[in-house]
Short mmCIF file of N, CA and C in Angstrom, two decimals:
data_model
loop_
_atom_site.label_atom_id
_atom_site.label_comp_id
_atom_site.label_asym_id
_atom_site.label_seq_id
_atom_site.Cartn_x
_atom_site.Cartn_y
_atom_site.Cartn_z
N UNK Y 1 99.37 86.46 95.65
CA UNK Y 1 99.92 86.27 96.97
C UNK Y 1 100.49 84.86 97.09
N UNK Y 2 101.25 84.64 98.14
CA UNK Y 2 101.84 83.34 98.39
C UNK Y 2 100.75 82.34 98.77
N UNK Y 3 100.81 81.16 98.16
CA UNK Y 3 99.90 80.08 98.50
C UNK Y 3 100.68 78.79 98.74
N UNK Y 4 100.19 77.96 99.65
CA UNK Y 4 100.81 76.69 99.98
C UNK Y 4 99.81 75.57 99.75
N UNK Y 5 100.27 74.48 99.15
CA UNK Y 5 99.42 73.33 98.87
C UNK Y 5 100.09 72.08 99.41
N UNK Y 6 99.43 71.43 100.38
CA UNK Y 6 99.93 70.20 100.96
C UNK Y 6 99.38 68.99 100.20
N UNK Y 7 100.16 67.93 100.17
CA UNK Y 7 99.72 66.67 99.58
C UNK Y 7 100.49 65.52 100.21
N UNK Y 8 100.04 64.30 99.96
CA UNK Y 8 100.75 63.12 100.42
C UNK Y 8 100.11 62.38 101.57
N UNK Y 9 99.05 62.94 102.16
CA UNK Y 9 98.39 62.27 103.25
C UNK Y 9 97.62 61.05 102.77
N UNK Y 10 97.16 60.26 103.73
CA UNK Y 10 96.41 59.07 103.41
C UNK Y 10 96.30 58.14 104.59
N UNK Y 11 95.87 56.92 104.33
CA UNK Y 11 95.71 55.89 105.35
C UNK Y 11 96.92 54.98 105.35
N UNK Y 12 97.49 54.76 106.53
CA UNK Y 12 98.67 53.90 106.66
C UNK Y 12 98.56 53.11 107.96
N UNK Y 13 99.11 51.89 107.95
CA UNK Y 13 99.11 51.07 109.16
C UNK Y 13 100.19 51.52 110.14
N UNK Y 14 100.00 51.25 111.43
CA UNK Y 14 101.06 51.57 112.39
C UNK Y 14 102.39 50.97 111.97
N UNK Y 15 103.45 51.77 112.11
CA UNK Y 15 104.77 51.36 111.67
C UNK Y 15 105.09 51.71 110.24
N UNK Y 16 104.11 52.18 109.49
CA UNK Y 16 104.30 52.54 108.11
C UNK Y 16 104.87 53.93 107.93
N UNK Y 17 104.98 54.34 106.66
CA UNK Y 17 105.60 55.62 106.32
C UNK Y 17 104.78 56.39 105.30
N UNK Y 18 104.90 57.70 105.36
CA UNK Y 18 104.32 58.60 104.37
C UNK Y 18 105.28 59.77 104.18
N UNK Y 19 105.24 60.37 103.00
CA UNK Y 19 105.96 61.61 102.76
C UNK Y 19 104.99 62.69 102.35
N UNK Y 20 104.94 63.75 103.14
CA UNK Y 20 104.09 64.89 102.83
C UNK Y 20 104.88 65.94 102.06
N UNK Y 21 104.20 66.64 101.17
CA UNK Y 21 104.81 67.70 100.39
C UNK Y 21 104.05 69.00 100.59
N UNK Y 22 104.77 70.10 100.57
CA UNK Y 22 104.18 71.44 100.65
C UNK Y 22 104.78 72.27 99.54
N UNK Y 23 103.99 72.55 98.53
CA UNK Y 23 104.44 73.31 97.37
C UNK Y 23 104.02 74.77 97.52
N UNK Y 24 104.97 75.67 97.41
CA UNK Y 24 104.71 77.10 97.51
C UNK Y 24 104.60 77.72 96.13
N UNK Y 25 103.69 78.69 96.00
CA UNK Y 25 103.47 79.33 94.71
C UNK Y 25 104.55 80.33 94.35
N UNK Y 26 105.34 80.76 95.33
CA UNK Y 26 106.43 81.69 95.10
C UNK Y 26 107.73 81.18 95.66
N UNK Y 27 108.82 81.81 95.28
CA UNK Y 27 110.15 81.41 95.74
C UNK Y 27 110.40 82.00 97.12
N UNK Y 28 109.85 81.35 98.13
CA UNK Y 28 109.88 81.90 99.48
C UNK Y 28 110.60 81.03 100.49
N UNK Y 29 110.76 79.74 100.23
CA UNK Y 29 111.21 78.84 101.28
C UNK Y 29 112.64 79.10 101.72
N UNK Y 30 113.43 79.76 100.90
CA UNK Y 30 114.82 80.06 101.27
C UNK Y 30 114.95 81.33 102.11
N UNK Y 31 113.87 82.09 102.23
CA UNK Y 31 113.93 83.35 102.98
C UNK Y 31 113.01 83.37 104.19
N UNK Y 32 112.35 82.27 104.47
CA UNK Y 32 111.48 82.20 105.64
C UNK Y 32 111.58 80.81 106.26
N UNK Y 33 111.33 80.74 107.55
CA UNK Y 33 111.20 79.45 108.20
C UNK Y 33 109.90 78.79 107.77
N UNK Y 34 109.99 77.55 107.34
CA UNK Y 34 108.82 76.77 106.96
C UNK Y 34 108.56 75.74 108.04
N UNK Y 35 107.29 75.49 108.31
CA UNK Y 35 106.95 74.56 109.37
C UNK Y 35 105.82 73.62 109.00
N UNK Y 36 105.84 72.45 109.63
CA UNK Y 36 104.73 71.52 109.59
C UNK Y 36 104.07 71.51 110.96
N UNK Y 37 102.75 71.64 110.96
CA UNK Y 37 101.94 71.57 112.16
C UNK Y 37 100.88 70.51 111.96
N UNK Y 38 100.27 70.07 113.05
CA UNK Y 38 99.19 69.11 112.92
C UNK Y 38 98.10 69.39 113.94
N UNK Y 39 96.90 68.96 113.61
CA UNK Y 39 95.77 69.12 114.49
C UNK Y 39 94.95 67.83 114.50
N UNK Y 40 94.93 67.17 115.64
CA UNK Y 40 94.16 65.95 115.82
C UNK Y 40 92.72 66.31 116.18
N UNK Y 41 91.79 65.39 115.96
CA UNK Y 41 90.39 65.66 116.31
C UNK Y 41 90.23 66.08 117.77
N UNK Y 42 89.58 67.21 117.99
CA UNK Y 42 89.34 67.70 119.33
C UNK Y 42 90.53 68.34 120.00
N UNK Y 43 91.64 68.48 119.29
CA UNK Y 43 92.86 69.05 119.87
C UNK Y 43 93.26 70.33 119.15
N UNK Y 44 94.15 71.09 119.78
CA UNK Y 44 94.68 72.29 119.16
C UNK Y 44 95.79 71.98 118.18
N UNK Y 45 96.14 72.97 117.38
CA UNK Y 45 97.20 72.80 116.41
C UNK Y 45 98.56 72.84 117.11
N UNK Y 46 99.44 71.88 116.79
CA UNK Y 46 100.74 71.80 117.43
C UNK Y 46 101.85 71.72 116.40
N UNK Y 47 103.01 72.24 116.78
CA UNK Y 47 104.17 72.23 115.89
C UNK Y 47 104.76 70.83 115.81
N UNK Y 48 105.10 70.41 114.59
CA UNK Y 48 105.74 69.13 114.34
C UNK Y 48 107.22 69.31 114.04
N UNK Y 49 107.53 70.17 113.07
CA UNK Y 49 108.91 70.39 112.66
C UNK Y 49 109.02 71.70 111.91
N UNK Y 50 110.21 72.30 111.93
CA UNK Y 50 110.48 73.51 111.16
C UNK Y 50 111.81 73.36 110.44
N UNK Y 51 111.97 74.14 109.39
CA UNK Y 51 113.25 74.23 108.71
C UNK Y 51 113.48 75.70 108.39
N UNK Y 52 114.64 76.23 108.78
CA UNK Y 52 114.93 77.64 108.60
C UNK Y 52 115.27 77.94 107.15
N UNK Y 53 115.32 79.24 106.84
CA UNK Y 53 115.72 79.64 105.50
C UNK Y 53 117.11 79.17 105.14
N UNK Y 54 117.95 78.97 106.15
CA UNK Y 54 119.29 78.44 105.95
C UNK Y 54 119.36 76.93 105.92
N UNK Y 55 118.23 76.25 106.12
CA UNK Y 55 118.17 74.80 106.01
C UNK Y 55 118.33 74.03 107.31
N UNK Y 56 118.31 74.71 108.44
CA UNK Y 56 118.46 74.02 109.72
C UNK Y 56 117.12 73.53 110.25
N UNK Y 57 117.03 72.23 110.59
CA UNK Y 57 115.76 71.66 111.05
C UNK Y 57 115.61 71.72 112.57
N UNK Y 58 114.36 71.67 113.00
CA UNK Y 58 114.03 71.56 114.41
C UNK Y 58 112.79 70.69 114.53
N UNK Y 59 112.72 69.87 115.59
CA UNK Y 59 111.64 68.89 115.71
C UNK Y 59 111.01 68.93 117.08
N UNK Y 60 109.71 68.66 117.12
CA UNK Y 60 109.04 68.41 118.38
C UNK Y 60 109.56 67.09 118.95
N UNK Y 61 109.56 66.99 120.28
CA UNK Y 61 110.10 65.79 120.92
C UNK Y 61 109.38 64.51 120.48
N UNK Y 62 108.09 64.59 120.23
CA UNK Y 62 107.33 63.39 119.94
C UNK Y 62 107.58 62.81 118.55
N UNK Y 63 108.35 63.51 117.71
CA UNK Y 63 108.66 62.98 116.38
C UNK Y 63 110.16 62.80 116.14
N UNK Y 64 110.99 63.18 117.09
CA UNK Y 64 112.43 63.04 116.91
C UNK Y 64 112.81 61.59 116.67
N UNK Y 65 113.64 61.37 115.66
CA UNK Y 65 114.06 60.02 115.30
C UNK Y 65 113.11 59.31 114.37
N UNK Y 66 111.93 59.88 114.12
CA UNK Y 66 110.95 59.26 113.24
C UNK Y 66 110.66 60.11 112.00
N UNK Y 67 110.59 61.43 112.16
CA UNK Y 67 110.25 62.33 111.07
C UNK Y 67 111.47 63.12 110.63
N UNK Y 68 111.51 63.48 109.35
CA UNK Y 68 112.57 64.31 108.80
C UNK Y 68 111.97 65.40 107.92
N UNK Y 69 112.31 66.65 108.20
CA UNK Y 69 111.87 67.76 107.36
C UNK Y 69 113.01 68.12 106.41
N UNK Y 70 112.67 68.42 105.17
CA UNK Y 70 113.66 68.78 104.17
C UNK Y 70 113.03 69.72 103.16
N UNK Y 71 113.84 70.23 102.25
CA UNK Y 71 113.32 71.14 101.24
C UNK Y 71 114.08 70.97 99.93
N UNK Y 72 113.43 71.39 98.85
CA UNK Y 72 114.02 71.44 97.53
C UNK Y 72 113.79 72.85 97.02
N UNK Y 73 114.82 73.69 97.07
CA UNK Y 73 114.67 75.08 96.69
C UNK Y 73 114.29 75.25 95.21
N UNK Y 74 114.82 74.40 94.35
CA UNK Y 74 114.51 74.50 92.93
C UNK Y 74 113.04 74.27 92.66
N UNK Y 75 112.41 73.38 93.43
CA UNK Y 75 110.99 73.10 93.29
C UNK Y 75 110.13 73.91 94.23
N UNK Y 76 110.78 74.71 95.10
CA UNK Y 76 110.08 75.51 96.09
C UNK Y 76 109.11 74.65 96.90
N UNK Y 77 109.61 73.53 97.36
CA UNK Y 77 108.79 72.54 98.05
C UNK Y 77 109.47 72.09 99.33
N UNK Y 78 108.68 71.94 100.39
CA UNK Y 78 109.13 71.42 101.67
C UNK Y 78 108.49 70.06 101.88
N UNK Y 79 109.26 69.12 102.43
CA UNK Y 79 108.79 67.76 102.64
C UNK Y 79 108.82 67.39 104.11
N UNK Y 80 107.97 66.45 104.47
CA UNK Y 80 108.01 65.83 105.78
C UNK Y 80 107.96 64.32 105.59
N UNK Y 81 109.09 63.66 105.77
CA UNK Y 81 109.15 62.21 105.71
C UNK Y 81 108.78 61.66 107.07
N UNK Y 82 107.74 60.85 107.13
CA UNK Y 82 107.23 60.32 108.38
C UNK Y 82 107.39 58.80 108.38
N UNK Y 83 108.21 58.31 109.29
CA UNK Y 83 108.45 56.88 109.45
C UNK Y 83 107.95 56.41 110.81
N UNK Y 84 107.81 55.11 110.95
CA UNK Y 84 107.38 54.51 112.22
C UNK Y 84 106.13 55.20 112.77
N UNK Y 85 105.15 55.36 111.92
CA UNK Y 85 103.95 56.09 112.30
C UNK Y 85 103.15 55.35 113.37
N UNK Y 86 102.55 56.14 114.25
CA UNK Y 86 101.75 55.63 115.35
C UNK Y 86 100.32 56.14 115.22
N UNK Y 87 99.36 55.43 115.82
CA UNK Y 87 97.98 55.92 115.77
C UNK Y 87 97.83 57.35 116.28
N UNK Y 88 98.61 57.74 117.27
CA UNK Y 88 98.52 59.09 117.80
C UNK Y 88 99.05 60.16 116.84
N UNK Y 89 99.66 59.75 115.73
CA UNK Y 89 100.06 60.69 114.69
C UNK Y 89 98.90 61.09 113.79
N UNK Y 90 97.76 60.45 113.95
CA UNK Y 90 96.59 60.76 113.14
C UNK Y 90 96.19 62.21 113.35
N UNK Y 91 96.12 62.97 112.27
CA UNK Y 91 95.80 64.40 112.35
C UNK Y 91 95.74 64.97 110.94
N UNK Y 92 95.24 66.19 110.85
CA UNK Y 92 95.40 66.98 109.64
C UNK Y 92 96.72 67.73 109.76
N UNK Y 93 97.57 67.58 108.77
CA UNK Y 93 98.89 68.21 108.78
C UNK Y 93 98.87 69.45 107.89
N UNK Y 94 99.38 70.56 108.44
CA UNK Y 94 99.37 71.85 107.76
C UNK Y 94 100.79 72.37 107.55
N UNK Y 95 100.99 73.04 106.44
CA UNK Y 95 102.24 73.71 106.13
C UNK Y 95 102.10 75.19 106.45
N UNK Y 96 103.19 75.80 106.92
CA UNK Y 96 103.17 77.21 107.30
C UNK Y 96 104.43 77.92 106.82
N UNK Y 97 104.25 79.12 106.30
CA UNK Y 97 105.35 80.01 105.95
C UNK Y 97 105.37 81.11 106.99
N UNK Y 98 106.33 81.04 107.90
CA UNK Y 98 106.32 81.89 109.08
C UNK Y 98 106.34 83.39 108.76
N UNK Y 99 107.29 83.83 107.96
CA UNK Y 99 107.45 85.25 107.69
C UNK Y 99 106.21 85.84 107.02
N UNK Y 100 105.58 85.08 106.16
CA UNK Y 100 104.44 85.58 105.40
C UNK Y 100 103.11 85.32 106.09
N UNK Y 101 103.10 84.53 107.15
CA UNK Y 101 101.87 84.22 107.86
C UNK Y 101 100.86 83.47 107.02
N UNK Y 102 101.34 82.58 106.16
CA UNK Y 102 100.48 81.85 105.23
C UNK Y 102 100.40 80.38 105.63
N UNK Y 103 99.19 79.83 105.59
CA UNK Y 103 98.93 78.42 105.86
C UNK Y 103 98.35 77.73 104.65
N UNK Y 104 98.65 76.44 104.51
CA UNK Y 104 98.00 75.62 103.52
C UNK Y 104 96.66 75.13 104.03
N UNK Y 105 95.96 74.35 103.21
CA UNK Y 105 94.64 73.86 103.58
C UNK Y 105 94.67 72.57 104.38
N UNK Y 106 95.81 71.91 104.43
CA UNK Y 106 95.98 70.71 105.22
C UNK Y 106 95.82 69.43 104.41
N UNK Y 107 96.46 68.36 104.88
CA UNK Y 107 96.31 67.04 104.30
C UNK Y 107 96.13 66.04 105.44
N UNK Y 108 95.17 65.13 105.30
CA UNK Y 108 94.81 64.22 106.39
C UNK Y 108 95.69 62.99 106.40
N UNK Y 109 96.25 62.69 107.56
CA UNK Y 109 97.01 61.47 107.80
C UNK Y 109 96.25 60.63 108.81
N UNK Y 110 95.94 59.39 108.44
CA UNK Y 110 95.25 58.48 109.33
C UNK Y 110 96.10 57.23 109.52
N UNK Y 111 96.46 56.94 110.76
CA UNK Y 111 97.27 55.77 111.10
C UNK Y 111 96.38 54.80 111.86
N UNK Y 112 96.07 53.68 111.24
CA UNK Y 112 95.14 52.72 111.82
C UNK Y 112 95.37 51.34 111.23
N UNK Y 113 95.16 50.33 112.05
CA UNK Y 113 95.22 48.95 111.59
C UNK Y 113 93.87 48.45 111.13
#
């Protein structure tokens, strides 16, 4: 079955950058919308960004101008470039394959001085 593996999380100071990766076990990212979601401690899971099978991105208002979602079809990988990080960005970030209803295990991003 399809599996997703997130990586790239870690500890970063406010204003810093990280790039998250989501590697899919099958060639699926070109035929389904892929999304990044996050869940902060004590909060529900919220949408961060999506990219359609045709490559069109969409962003939550709180990350517009700071985050960029992209993909590499040859590597079957979706990326989330995160710049100008804020403490409120601290969360576990999850990858999702919409059509297949598959989630990754998450990668932790901590923004702190």
